[in-house]
JSON list of C-alpha atoms and ligand atoms in Angstrom, two decimals:
[
{"chain": "A", "resi": 28, "resn": "MET", "atom": "CA", "xyz": [-0.31, -0.14, 0.13]},
{"chain": "A", "resi": 29, "resn": "SER", "atom": "CA", "xyz": [1.28, 3.61, -0.70]},
{"chain": "A", "resi": 30, "resn": "LEU", "atom": "CA", "xyz": [0.09, 7.36, -0.96]},
{"chain": "A", "resi": 31, "resn": "PHE", "atom": "CA", "xyz": [1.66, 9.62, -2.95]},
{"chain": "A", "resi": 32, "resn": "ARG", "atom": "CA", "xyz": [1.04, 13.09, -4.20]},
{"chain": "A", "resi": 33, "resn": "ASP", "atom": "CA", "xyz": [1.56, 15.33, -6.39]},
{"chain": "A", "resi": 34, "resn": "ASP", "atom": "CA", "xyz": [0.33, 18.41, -9.11]},
{"chain": "A", "resi": 35, "resn": "GLY", "atom": "CA", "xyz": [-0.83, 17.93, -12.01]},
{"chain": "A", "resi": 36, "resn": "VAL", "atom": "CA", "xyz": [-2.91, 18.79, -15.01]},
{"chain": "A", "resi": 37, "resn": "VAL", "atom": "CA", "xyz": [-6.22, 16.42, -16.38]},
{"chain": "A", "resi": 38, "resn": "LEU", "atom": "CA", "xyz": [-5.50, 15.31, -19.68]},
{"chain": "A", "resi": 39, "resn": "ARG", "atom": "CA", "xyz": [-8.67, 13.51, -19.87]},
{"chain": "A", "resi": 40, "resn": "ALA", "atom": "CA", "xyz": [-12.12, 11.80, -18.07]},
{"chain": "A", "resi": 41, "resn": "GLN", "atom": "CA", "xyz": [-12.96, 9.03, -19.43]},
{"chain": "A", "resi": 42, "resn": "LYS", "atom": "CA", "xyz": [-16.04, 6.48, -17.67]},
{"chain": "A", "resi": 43, "resn": "LEU", "atom": "CA", "xyz": [-15.49, 3.62, -15.84]},
{"chain": "A", "resi": 44, "resn": "GLY", "atom": "CA", "xyz": [-17.97, 1.54, -15.23]},
{"chain": "A", "resi": 45, "resn": "GLU", "atom": "CA", "xyz": [-22.46, 3.71, -13.55]},
{"chain": "A", "resi": 46, "resn": "ALA", "atom": "CA", "xyz": [-20.66, 6.26, -11.60]},
{"chain": "A", "resi": 47, "resn": "ASP", "atom": "CA", "xyz": [-16.61, 5.88, -12.04]},
{"chain": "A", "resi": 48, "resn": "ARG", "atom": "CA", "xyz": [-13.74, 8.13, -14.35]},
{"chain": "A", "resi": 49, "resn": "ILE", "atom": "CA", "xyz": [-10.19, 6.97, -15.32]},
{"chain": "A", "resi": 50, "resn": "ILE", "atom": "CA", "xyz": [-8.59, 10.28, -15.24]},
{"chain": "A", "resi": 51, "resn": "THR", "atom": "CA", "xyz": [-5.33, 11.80, -16.86]},
{"chain": "A", "resi": 52, "resn": "LEU", "atom": "CA", "xyz": [-2.51, 13.73, -15.66]},
{"chain": "A", "resi": 53, "resn": "LEU", "atom": "CA", "xyz": [0.16, 14.84, -16.84]},
{"chain": "A", "resi": 54, "resn": "THR", "atom": "CA", "xyz": [2.52, 15.63, -13.30]},
{"chain": "A", "resi": 55, "resn": "ARG", "atom": "CA", "xyz": [4.74, 17.00, -11.83]},
{"chain": "A", "resi": 56, "resn": "GLN", "atom": "CA", "xyz": [6.99, 14.45, -10.91]},
{"chain": "A", "resi": 57, "resn": "HIS", "atom": "CA", "xyz": [5.15, 11.51, -12.22]},
{"chain": "A", "resi": 58, "resn": "GLY", "atom": "CA", "xyz": [5.54, 12.12, -15.73]},
{"chain": "A", "resi": 59, "resn": "LYS", "atom": "CA", "xyz": [1.88, 10.91, -17.03]},
{"chain": "A", "resi": 60, "resn": "VAL", "atom": "CA", "xyz": [-0.49, 8.72, -14.31]},
{"chain": "A", "resi": 61, "resn": "ARG", "atom": "CA", "xyz": [-3.65, 7.52, -14.99]},
{"chain": "A", "resi": 62, "resn": "ALA", "atom": "CA", "xyz": [-5.81, 7.09, -12.33]},
{"chain": "A", "resi": 63, "resn": "VAL", "atom": "CA", "xyz": [-9.35, 5.30, -10.73]},
{"chain": "A", "resi": 64, "resn": "ALA", "atom": "CA", "xyz": [-11.50, 8.63, -9.65]},
{"chain": "A", "resi": 65, "resn": "ARG", "atom": "CA", "xyz": [-15.16, 6.18, -7.72]},
{"chain": "A", "resi": 66, "resn": "GLY", "atom": "CA", "xyz": [-18.18, 7.74, -7.80]},
{"chain": "A", "resi": 67, "resn": "VAL", "atom": "CA", "xyz": [-17.54, 10.91, -9.78]},
{"chain": "A", "resi": 68, "resn": "ARG", "atom": "CA", "xyz": [-20.16, 10.45, -12.22]},
{"chain": "A", "resi": 69, "resn": "LYS", "atom": "CA", "xyz": [-22.93, 10.97, -9.25]},
{"chain": "A", "resi": 70, "resn": "THR", "atom": "CA", "xyz": [-24.25, 14.69, -10.10]},
{"chain": "A", "resi": 71, "resn": "LYS", "atom": "CA", "xyz": [-23.91, 16.64, -6.48]},
{"chain": "A", "resi": 72, "resn": "SER", "atom": "CA", "xyz": [-19.71, 15.14, -6.39]},
{"chain": "A", "resi": 73, "resn": "LYS", "atom": "CA", "xyz": [-17.55, 18.05, -5.80]},
{"chain": "A", "resi": 74, "resn": "PHE", "atom": "CA", "xyz": [-14.82, 15.42, -6.33]},
{"chain": "A", "resi": 75, "resn": "GLY", "atom": "CA", "xyz": [-15.39, 14.86, -9.99]},
{"chain": "A", "resi": 76, "resn": "ALA", "atom": "CA", "xyz": [-15.96, 19.30, -10.31]},
{"chain": "A", "resi": 77, "resn": "ARG", "atom": "CA", "xyz": [-12.59, 19.42, -9.70]},
{"chain": "A", "resi": 78, "resn": "LEU", "atom": "CA", "xyz": [-11.24, 16.00, -11.70]},
{"chain": "A", "resi": 79, "resn": "GLU", "atom": "CA", "xyz": [-12.63, 17.83, -15.93]},
{"chain": "A", "resi": 80, "resn": "PRO", "atom": "CA", "xyz": [-9.72, 18.51, -18.06]},
{"chain": "A", "resi": 81, "resn": "PHE", "atom": "CA", "xyz": [-7.99, 21.40, -18.27]},
{"chain": "A", "resi": 82, "resn": "SER", "atom": "CA", "xyz": [-8.15, 21.87, -14.39]},
{"chain": "A", "resi": 83, "resn": "HIS", "atom": "CA", "xyz": [-5.13, 22.00, -12.68]},
{"chain": "A", "resi": 84, "resn": "VAL", "atom": "CA", "xyz": [-5.40, 20.67, -8.86]},
{"chain": "A", "resi": 85, "resn": "ASP", "atom": "CA", "xyz": [-3.32, 18.95, -6.43]},
{"chain": "A", "resi": 86, "resn": "VAL", "atom": "CA", "xyz": [-3.92, 14.82, -6.33]},
{"chain": "A", "resi": 87, "resn": "GLN", "atom": "CA", "xyz": [-3.34, 12.06, -3.55]},
{"chain": "A", "resi": 88, "resn": "PHE", "atom": "CA", "xyz": [-3.07, 8.94, -5.26]},
{"chain": "A", "resi": 89, "resn": "PHE", "atom": "CA", "xyz": [-3.62, 5.08, -3.50]},
{"chain": "A", "resi": 90, "resn": "SER", "atom": "CA", "xyz": [-2.13, 2.29, -5.13]},
{"chain": "A", "resi": 91, "resn": "ARG", "atom": "CA", "xyz": [-1.92, -0.92, -3.75]},
{"chain": "A", "resi": 92, "resn": "GLY", "atom": "CA", "xyz": [0.92, -2.29, -4.96]},
{"chain": "A", "resi": 93, "resn": "SER", "atom": "CA", "xyz": [-0.22, -5.53, -7.15]},
{"chain": "A", "resi": 94, "resn": "GLU", "atom": "CA", "xyz": [-3.19, -6.71, -5.28]},
{"chain": "A", "resi": 95, "resn": "LEU", "atom": "CA", "xyz": [-5.96, -5.38, -8.75]},
{"chain": "A", "resi": 96, "resn": "VAL", "atom": "CA", "xyz": [-7.52, -2.19, -7.97]},
{"chain": "A", "resi": 97, "resn": "GLY", "atom": "CA", "xyz": [-10.51, -0.52, -10.74]},
{"chain": "A", "resi": 98, "resn": "ARG", "atom": "CA", "xyz": [-8.04, -2.58, -13.34]},
{"chain": "A", "resi": 99, "resn": "GLY", "atom": "CA", "xyz": [-4.77, -1.75, -11.44]},
{"chain": "A", "resi": 100, "resn": "LEU", "atom": "CA", "xyz": [-4.70, 1.77, -11.55]},
{"chain": "A", "resi": 101, "resn": "PRO", "atom": "CA", "xyz": [-4.11, 3.80, -8.69]},
{"chain": "A", "resi": 102, "resn": "LEU", "atom": "CA", "xyz": [-6.90, 5.18, -6.59]},
{"chain": "A", "resi": 103, "resn": "CYS", "atom": "CA", "xyz": [-7.55, 9.38, -6.75]},
{"chain": "A", "resi": 104, "resn": "THR", "atom": "CA", "xyz": [-8.87, 9.62, -2.50]},
{"chain": "A", "resi": 105, "resn": "GLN", "atom": "CA", "xyz": [-8.21, 13.90, -2.43]},
{"chain": "A", "resi": 106, "resn": "VAL", "atom": "CA", "xyz": [-7.73, 16.76, -5.68]},
{"chain": "A", "resi": 107, "resn": "GLU", "atom": "CA", "xyz": [-7.20, 20.14, -4.35]},
{"chain": "A", "resi": 108, "resn": "THR", "atom": "CA", "xyz": [-7.85, 22.39, -7.04]},
{"chain": "A", "resi": 109, "resn": "ILE", "atom": "CA", "xyz": [-5.14, 24.74, -7.87]},
{"chain": "A", "resi": 110, "resn": "ALA", "atom": "CA", "xyz": [-6.21, 26.66, -10.73]},
{"chain": "A", "resi": 111, "resn": "PRO", "atom": "CA", "xyz": [-9.40, 25.96, -12.89]},
{"chain": "A", "resi": 112, "resn": "TYR", "atom": "CA", "xyz": [-8.46, 26.41, -16.26]},
{"chain": "A", "resi": 113, "resn": "GLY", "atom": "CA", "xyz": [-11.37, 24.71, -17.85]},
{"chain": "A", "resi": 114, "resn": "GLY", "atom": "CA", "xyz": [-13.88, 27.08, -16.43]},
{"chain": "A", "resi": 115, "resn": "SER", "atom": "CA", "xyz": [-12.80, 29.88, -19.19]},
{"chain": "A", "resi": 116, "resn": "ILE", "atom": "CA", "xyz": [-11.53, 27.85, -21.75]},
{"chain": "A", "resi": 117, "resn": "VAL", "atom": "CA", "xyz": [-14.07, 24.75, -22.28]},
{"chain": "A", "resi": 118, "resn": "THR", "atom": "CA", "xyz": [-16.48, 27.87, -22.62]},
{"chain": "A", "resi": 119, "resn": "ASP", "atom": "CA", "xyz": [-14.71, 29.61, -25.77]},
{"chain": "A", "resi": 120, "resn": "TYR", "atom": "CA", "xyz": [-14.57, 27.76, -28.61]},
{"chain": "A", "resi": 121, "resn": "GLY", "atom": "CA", "xyz": [-11.32, 29.48, -30.35]},
{"chain": "A", "resi": 122, "resn": "ARG", "atom": "CA", "xyz": [-10.18, 28.32, -26.29]},
{"chain": "A", "resi": 123, "resn": "TYR", "atom": "CA", "xyz": [-11.47, 25.34, -26.45]},
{"chain": "A", "resi": 124, "resn": "THR", "atom": "CA", "xyz": [-9.87, 23.95, -29.89]},
{"chain": "A", "resi": 125, "resn": "ALA", "atom": "CA", "xyz": [-6.33, 25.37, -28.92]},
{"chain": "A", "resi": 126, "resn": "GLY", "atom": "CA", "xyz": [-6.63, 23.73, -25.80]},
{"chain": "A", "resi": 127, "resn": "THR", "atom": "CA", "xyz": [-8.00, 20.70, -26.01]},
{"chain": "A", "resi": 128, "resn": "ALA", "atom": "CA", "xyz": [-4.94, 20.09, -29.36]},
{"chain": "A", "resi": 129, "resn": "MET", "atom": "CA", "xyz": [-2.45, 21.45, -25.99]},
{"chain": "A", "resi": 130, "resn": "LEU", "atom": "CA", "xyz": [-3.82, 17.97, -24.18]},
{"chain": "A", "resi": 131, "resn": "GLU", "atom": "CA", "xyz": [-3.32, 16.20, -26.96]},
{"chain": "A", "resi": 132, "resn": "THR", "atom": "CA", "xyz": [-0.17, 17.12, -27.53]},
{"chain": "A", "resi": 133, "resn": "ALA", "atom": "CA", "xyz": [1.52, 17.32, -24.06]},
{"chain": "A", "resi": 134, "resn": "GLU", "atom": "CA", "xyz": [-0.33, 13.88, -23.92]},
{"chain": "A", "resi": 135, "resn": "ARG", "atom": "CA", "xyz": [1.78, 12.18, -26.97]},
{"chain": "A", "resi": 136, "resn": "PHE", "atom": "CA", "xyz": [5.07, 13.76, -25.94]},
{"chain": "A", "resi": 137, "resn": "ALA", "atom": "CA", "xyz": [5.13, 12.02, -22.56]},
{"chain": "A", "resi": 138, "resn": "GLU", "atom": "CA", "xyz": [3.87, 8.47, -23.11]},
{"chain": "A", "resi": 139, "resn": "ASN", "atom": "CA", "xyz": [5.41, 6.51, -20.69]},
{"chain": "A", "resi": 140, "resn": "GLU", "atom": "CA", "xyz": [4.06, 6.89, -17.54]},
{"chain": "A", "resi": 141, "resn": "GLY", "atom": "CA", "xyz": [5.28, 7.24, -14.73]},
{"chain": "A", "resi": 142, "resn": "GLU", "atom": "CA", "xyz": [8.44, 8.87, -16.39]},
{"chain": "A", "resi": 143, "resn": "PRO", "atom": "CA", "xyz": [8.67, 12.47, -15.36]},
{"chain": "A", "resi": 144, "resn": "ALA", "atom": "CA", "xyz": [8.77, 15.28, -17.84]},
{"chain": "A", "resi": 145, "resn": "VAL", "atom": "CA", "xyz": [8.76, 18.64, -15.69]},
{"chain": "A", "resi": 146, "resn": "GLN", "atom": "CA", "xyz": [9.57, 20.96, -18.73]},
{"chain": "A", "resi": 147, "resn": "GLN", "atom": "CA", "xyz": [6.43, 19.28, -20.29]},
{"chain": "A", "resi": 148, "resn": "TYR", "atom": "CA", "xyz": [4.69, 19.81, -17.13]},
{"chain": "A", "resi": 149, "resn": "LEU", "atom": "CA", "xyz": [5.53, 23.26, -16.57]},
{"chain": "A", "resi": 150, "resn": "LEU", "atom": "CA", "xyz": [4.91, 23.65, -20.12]},
{"chain": "A", "resi": 151, "resn": "LEU", "atom": "CA", "xyz": [1.80, 23.08, -20.30]},
{"chain": "A", "resi": 152, "resn": "VAL", "atom": "CA", "xyz": [0.78, 24.50, -17.19]},
{"chain": "A", "resi": 153, "resn": "GLY", "atom": "CA", "xyz": [2.69, 28.48, -18.06]},
{"chain": "A", "resi": 154, "resn": "GLY", "atom": "CA", "xyz": [0.34, 27.54, -21.36]},
{"chain": "A", "resi": 155, "resn": "LEU", "atom": "CA", "xyz": [-2.97, 26.91, -19.91]},
{"chain": "A", "resi": 156, "resn": "ARG", "atom": "CA", "xyz": [-3.09, 29.49, -17.84]},
{"chain": "A", "resi": 157, "resn": "THR", "atom": "CA", "xyz": [-2.19, 32.30, -20.33]},
{"chain": "A", "resi": 158, "resn": "LEU", "atom": "CA", "xyz": [-5.43, 30.71, -22.81]},
{"chain": "A", "resi": 159, "resn": "ALA", "atom": "CA", "xyz": [-7.16, 31.04, -19.93]},
{"chain": "A", "resi": 160, "resn": "ALA", "atom": "CA", "xyz": [-6.31, 34.19, -19.37]},
{"chain": "A", "resi": 161, "resn": "GLY", "atom": "CA", "xyz": [-7.03, 35.28, -23.18]},
{"chain": "A", "resi": 162, "resn": "LEU", "atom": "CA", "xyz": [-4.95, 37.61, -23.68]},
{"chain": "A", "resi": 163, "resn": "HIS", "atom": "CA", "xyz": [-3.39, 36.75, -26.92]},
{"chain": "A", "resi": 164, "resn": "GLU", "atom": "CA", "xyz": [-5.26, 34.82, -30.03]},
{"chain": "A", "resi": 165, "resn": "SER", "atom": "CA", "xyz": [-6.07, 31.60, -28.47]},
{"chain": "A", "resi": 166, "resn": "HIS", "atom": "CA", "xyz": [-3.52, 29.67, -32.12]},
{"chain": "A", "resi": 167, "resn": "LEU", "atom": "CA", "xyz": [-0.59, 31.58, -30.88]},
{"chain": "A", "resi": 168, "resn": "VAL", "atom": "CA", "xyz": [-0.53, 29.85, -27.17]},
{"chain": "A", "resi": 169, "resn": "MET", "atom": "CA", "xyz": [-1.30, 26.93, -28.90]},
{"chain": "A", "resi": 170, "resn": "ASP", "atom": "CA", "xyz": [1.47, 27.33, -31.59]},
{"chain": "A", "resi": 171, "resn": "ALA", "atom": "CA", "xyz": [3.81, 28.60, -29.13]},
{"chain": "A", "resi": 172, "resn": "PHE", "atom": "CA", "xyz": [3.34, 25.56, -26.82]},
{"chain": "A", "resi": 173, "resn": "LEU", "atom": "CA", "xyz": [3.76, 22.93, -29.26]},
{"chain": "A", "resi": 174, "resn": "LEU", "atom": "CA", "xyz": [7.19, 25.15, -30.71]},
{"chain": "A", "resi": 175, "resn": "ARG", "atom": "CA", "xyz": [7.92, 25.36, -27.22]},
{"chain": "A", "resi": 176, "resn": "SER", "atom": "CA", "xyz": [6.83, 21.29, -27.02]},
{"chain": "A", "resi": 177, "resn": "LEU", "atom": "CA", "xyz": [8.59, 20.27, -30.08]},
{"chain": "A", "resi": 178, "resn": "ALA", "atom": "CA", "xyz": [12.00, 22.16, -28.09]},
{"chain": "A", "resi": 179, "resn": "VAL", "atom": "CA", "xyz": [11.74, 20.85, -24.85]},
{"chain": "A", "resi": 180, "resn": "ASN", "atom": "CA", "xyz": [11.76, 17.90, -26.88]},
{"chain": "A", "resi": 181, "resn": "GLY", "atom": "CA", "xyz": [14.50, 17.60, -28.89]},
{"chain": "A", "resi": 182, "resn": "TYR", "atom": "CA", "xyz": [13.10, 19.25, -31.89]},
{"chain": "A", "resi": 183, "resn": "GLY", "atom": "CA", "xyz": [13.53, 22.52, -31.14]},
{"chain": "A", "resi": 184, "resn": "ALA", "atom": "CA", "xyz": [13.63, 23.94, -34.79]},
{"chain": "A", "resi": 185, "resn": "SER", "atom": "CA", "xyz": [15.66, 27.49, -35.56]},
{"chain": "A", "resi": 186, "resn": "PHE", "atom": "CA", "xyz": [14.63, 29.83, -37.69]},
{"chain": "A", "resi": 187, "resn": "THR", "atom": "CA", "xyz": [17.50, 32.41, -38.38]},
{"chain": "A", "resi": 188, "resn": "ASP", "atom": "CA", "xyz": [20.73, 31.05, -38.38]},
{"chain": "A", "resi": 189, "resn": "CYS", "atom": "CA", "xyz": [20.66, 27.78, -40.89]},
{"chain": "A", "resi": 190, "resn": "ALA", "atom": "CA", "xyz": [19.70, 24.21, -38.73]},
{"chain": "A", "resi": 191, "resn": "LYS", "atom": "CA", "xyz": [22.61, 22.91, -40.82]},
{"chain": "A", "resi": 192, "resn": "CYS", "atom": "CA", "xyz": [25.81, 25.38, -40.86]},
{"chain": "A", "resi": 193, "resn": "GLY", "atom": "CA", "xyz": [25.00, 27.54, -38.19]},
{"chain": "A", "resi": 194, "resn": "LEU", "atom": "CA", "xyz": [25.04, 30.61, -40.88]},
{"chain": "A", "resi": 195, "resn": "GLU", "atom": "CA", "xyz": [24.02, 33.36, -39.29]},
{"chain": "A", "resi": 196, "resn": "GLY", "atom": "CA", "xyz": [19.83, 34.51, -40.42]},
{"chain": "A", "resi": 197, "resn": "PRO", "atom": "CA", "xyz": [18.00, 35.57, -42.18]},
{"chain": "A", "resi": 198, "resn": "ASN", "atom": "CA", "xyz": [17.86, 31.82, -44.10]},
{"chain": "A", "resi": 199, "resn": "ARG", "atom": "CA", "xyz": [14.50, 31.77, -45.98]},
{"chain": "A", "resi": 200, "resn": "PHE", "atom": "CA", "xyz": [14.65, 27.67, -46.66]},
{"chain": "A", "resi": 201, "resn": "PHE", "atom": "CA", "xyz": [12.29, 25.79, -44.61]},
{"chain": "A", "resi": 202, "resn": "SER", "atom": "CA", "xyz": [12.45, 22.26, -44.04]},
{"chain": "A", "resi": 203, "resn": "LEU", "atom": "CA", "xyz": [11.51, 20.32, -42.11]},
{"chain": "A", "resi": 204, "resn": "PRO", "atom": "CA", "xyz": [13.83, 16.93, -41.91]},
{"chain": "A", "resi": 205, "resn": "ALA", "atom": "CA", "xyz": [16.57, 19.38, -40.99]},
{"chain": "A", "resi": 206, "resn": "GLY", "atom": "CA", "xyz": [14.96, 20.95, -37.99]},
{"chain": "A", "resi": 207, "resn": "GLY", "atom": "CA", "xyz": [14.52, 25.07, -39.37]},
{"chain": "A", "resi": 208, "resn": "VAL", "atom": "CA", "xyz": [16.06, 27.24, -42.07]},
{"chain": "A", "resi": 209, "resn": "LEU", "atom": "CA", "xyz": [18.50, 26.09, -44.32]},
{"chain": "A", "resi": 210, "resn": "CYS", "atom": "CA", "xyz": [20.91, 28.30, -45.73]},
{"chain": "A", "resi": 211, "resn": "PRO", "atom": "CA", "xyz": [21.67, 28.47, -50.17]},
{"chain": "A", "resi": 212, "resn": "ASP", "atom": "CA", "xyz": [24.34, 26.52, -49.89]},
{"chain": "A", "resi": 213, "resn": "CYS", "atom": "CA", "xyz": [22.65, 23.47, -47.17]},
{"chain": "A", "resi": 214, "resn": "ARG", "atom": "CA", "xyz": [19.04, 24.10, -49.41]},
{"chain": "A", "resi": 215, "resn": "VAL", "atom": "CA", "xyz": [17.23, 20.48, -49.54]},
{"chain": "A", "resi": 216, "resn": "PRO", "atom": "CA", "xyz": [14.82, 19.75, -52.33]},
{"chain": "A", "resi": 217, "resn": "GLY", "atom": "CA", "xyz": [11.71, 20.21, -51.37]},
{"chain": "A", "resi": 218, "resn": "CYS", "atom": "CA", "xyz": [11.76, 23.23, -49.16]},
{"chain": "A", "resi": 219, "resn": "ALA", "atom": "CA", "xyz": [9.50, 25.91, -48.15]},
{"chain": "A", "resi": 220, "resn": "VAL", "atom": "CA", "xyz": [10.42, 29.49, -48.71]},
{"chain": "A", "resi": 221, "resn": "PRO", "atom": "CA", "xyz": [8.00, 30.99, -46.12]},
{"chain": "A", "resi": 222, "resn": "SER", "atom": "CA", "xyz": [7.90, 35.09, -45.84]},
{"chain": "A", "resi": 223, "resn": "PRO", "atom": "CA", "xyz": [10.26, 36.50, -43.84]},
{"chain": "A", "resi": 224, "resn": "GLU", "atom": "CA", "xyz": [7.63, 37.98, -42.12]},
{"chain": "A", "resi": 225, "resn": "THR", "atom": "CA", "xyz": [5.96, 34.20, -40.90]},
{"chain": "A", "resi": 226, "resn": "LEU", "atom": "CA", "xyz": [9.86, 33.03, -39.77]},
{"chain": "A", "resi": 227, "resn": "VAL", "atom": "CA", "xyz": [10.16, 35.97, -37.66]},
{"chain": "A", "resi": 228, "resn": "LEU", "atom": "CA", "xyz": [6.75, 34.97, -36.08]},
{"chain": "A", "resi": 229, "resn": "LEU", "atom": "CA", "xyz": [7.77, 31.97, -35.59]},
{"chain": "A", "resi": 230, "resn": "GLY", "atom": "CA", "xyz": [11.31, 33.27, -33.44]},
{"chain": "A", "resi": 231, "resn": "ALA", "atom": "CA", "xyz": [9.13, 35.40, -31.33]},
{"chain": "A", "resi": 232, "resn": "LEU", "atom": "CA", "xyz": [6.42, 32.03, -30.40]},
{"chain": "A", "resi": 233, "resn": "LEU", "atom": "CA", "xyz": [9.71, 29.94, -29.84]},
{"chain": "A", "resi": 234, "resn": "SER", "atom": "CA", "xyz": [11.15, 32.72, -28.01]},
{"chain": "A", "resi": 235, "resn": "GLY", "atom": "CA", "xyz": [8.24, 33.51, -26.13]},
{"chain": "A", "resi": 236, "resn": "ASP", "atom": "CA", "xyz": [8.09, 37.22, -27.50]},
{"chain": "A", "resi": 237, "resn": "TRP", "atom": "CA", "xyz": [5.03, 38.50, -27.45]},
{"chain": "A", "resi": 238, "resn": "GLN", "atom": "CA", "xyz": [4.45, 41.99, -28.25]},
{"chain": "A", "resi": 239, "resn": "THR", "atom": "CA", "xyz": [5.74, 40.94, -31.88]},
{"chain": "A", "resi": 240, "resn": "ALA", "atom": "CA", "xyz": [3.43, 37.82, -31.76]},
{"chain": "A", "resi": 241, "resn": "ASP", "atom": "CA", "xyz": [0.27, 39.36, -31.55]},
{"chain": "A", "resi": 242, "resn": "ALA", "atom": "CA", "xyz": [1.27, 42.29, -33.99]},
{"chain": "A", "resi": 243, "resn": "CYS", "atom": "CA", "xyz": [2.32, 40.22, -36.62]},
{"chain": "A", "resi": 244, "resn": "GLU", "atom": "CA", "xyz": [-0.56, 40.36, -39.36]},
{"chain": "A", "resi": 245, "resn": "PRO", "atom": "CA", "xyz": [-2.98, 37.85, -39.15]},
{"chain": "A", "resi": 246, "resn": "ARG", "atom": "CA", "xyz": [-1.78, 35.46, -42.64]},
{"chain": "A", "resi": 247, "resn": "TYR", "atom": "CA", "xyz": [1.26, 35.20, -41.76]},
{"chain": "A", "resi": 248, "resn": "TRP", "atom": "CA", "xyz": [-0.51, 33.81, -38.26]},
{"chain": "A", "resi": 249, "resn": "ARG", "atom": "CA", "xyz": [-1.51, 30.87, -41.05]},
{"chain": "A", "resi": 250, "resn": "GLU", "atom": "CA", "xyz": [1.64, 30.63, -42.93]},
{"chain": "A", "resi": 251, "resn": "GLY", "atom": "CA", "xyz": [2.59, 30.38, -39.21]},
{"chain": "A", "resi": 252, "resn": "SER", "atom": "CA", "xyz": [-0.24, 27.89, -37.97]},
{"chain": "A", "resi": 253, "resn": "GLY", "atom": "CA", "xyz": [0.66, 25.57, -41.49]},
{"chain": "A", "resi": 254, "resn": "LEU", "atom": "CA", "xyz": [4.21, 25.44, -40.40]},
{"chain": "A", "resi": 255, "resn": "VAL", "atom": "CA", "xyz": [4.04, 24.49, -36.91]},
{"chain": "A", "resi": 256, "resn": "ALA", "atom": "CA", "xyz": [1.22, 21.74, -37.56]},
{"chain": "A", "resi": 257, "resn": "ALA", "atom": "CA", "xyz": [3.94, 20.30, -40.17]},
{"chain": "A", "resi": 258, "resn": "TYR", "atom": "CA", "xyz": [6.67, 20.24, -38.60]},
{"chain": "A", "resi": 259, "resn": "LEU", "atom": "CA", "xyz": [4.70, 18.75, -35.06]},
{"chain": "A", "resi": 260, "resn": "GLN", "atom": "CA", "xyz": [2.91, 16.08, -37.39]},
{"chain": "A", "resi": 261, "resn": "TRP", "atom": "CA", "xyz": [6.68, 15.25, -38.93]},
{"chain": "A", "resi": 262, "resn": "HIS", "atom": "CA", "xyz": [7.84, 14.05, -35.31]},
{"chain": "A", "resi": 263, "resn": "LEU", "atom": "CA", "xyz": [4.58, 12.43, -34.43]},
{"chain": "A", "resi": 264, "resn": "GLU", "atom": "CA", "xyz": [4.27, 9.66, -36.46]},
{"chain": "A", "resi": 265, "resn": "ARG", "atom": "CA", "xyz": [0.46, 10.33, -36.63]},
{"chain": "A", "resi": 266, "resn": "GLY", "atom": "CA", "xyz": [-1.09, 13.77, -36.58]},
{"chain": "A", "resi": 267, "resn": "ILE", "atom": "CA", "xyz": [-2.63, 15.46, -33.75]},
{"chain": "A", "resi": 268, "resn": "ARG", "atom": "CA", "xyz": [-6.69, 14.94, -34.50]},
{"chain": "A", "resi": 269, "resn": "SER", "atom": "CA", "xyz": [-8.02, 17.70, -32.41]},
{"chain": "A", "resi": 270, "resn": "MET", "atom": "CA", "xyz": [-5.48, 20.17, -34.35]},
{"chain": "A", "resi": 271, "resn": "ARG", "atom": "CA", "xyz": [-7.97, 20.56, -36.97]},
{"chain": "A", "resi": 272, "resn": "TYR", "atom": "CA", "xyz": [-10.69, 21.82, -35.61]},
{"chain": "A", "resi": 273, "resn": "VAL", "atom": "CA", "xyz": [-8.80, 25.15, -34.27]},
{"chain": "A", "resi": 274, "resn": "GLU", "atom": "CA", "xyz": [-9.82, 27.61, -36.27]},
{"chain": "A", "resi": 275, "resn": "LYS", "atom": "CA", "xyz": [-7.17, 30.36, -38.00]},
{"chain": "B", "resi": 26, "resn": "ZN", "atom": "ZN1", "xyz": [24.36, 25.79, -43.79]}
]
């Protein structure tokens, strides 16, 4: 028998039997954790309301080792809300679709249960906080999150200096396999040639320069989103399903 406690973001809540749910969380110390929450589908369960997707929570888990508890998963025994981001995300279509793609991406990058993914966790908490505050366009918050998630997982893209030889930018030829822009000498067949403004935007999203990103013209937002989606899909074997619903 063991008890453990952790902060986490609720990624998913699936039905289990009549009244229970399987909750998937991305936690600070234990990475992805799946746990059973009992009785949460009863209408008056405060417990259940705290375990909705997008919620940032503090959870106490109970596991009985080798003994089977709810298909062998740990139980959520206590939940405290740290920040109920879902409230302002699920009521806005743009935020909801962007947020759903963020949760799905975070889960894909933290595939191995129990393996810590601290940077991914911190990015998700920060991204949801920004999304819920509504200070920036939802799709920009999502793209910034996706670019930074790729970076913390070893796929950081270069949008100025040549990704192959390091030649100082700006460089224009964008290659998915190379992981960013290439100079005329390193250029390979099949490069995209995005607008210089789009490359500046993507660099700003990666570095957190919101002033530049917010001021960018919408057509560059769209071109940038397309490149981010292509880059993400290149690195994940299959695409992020929920991304196609995000309005740009
Ligand atoms: Zn080069």
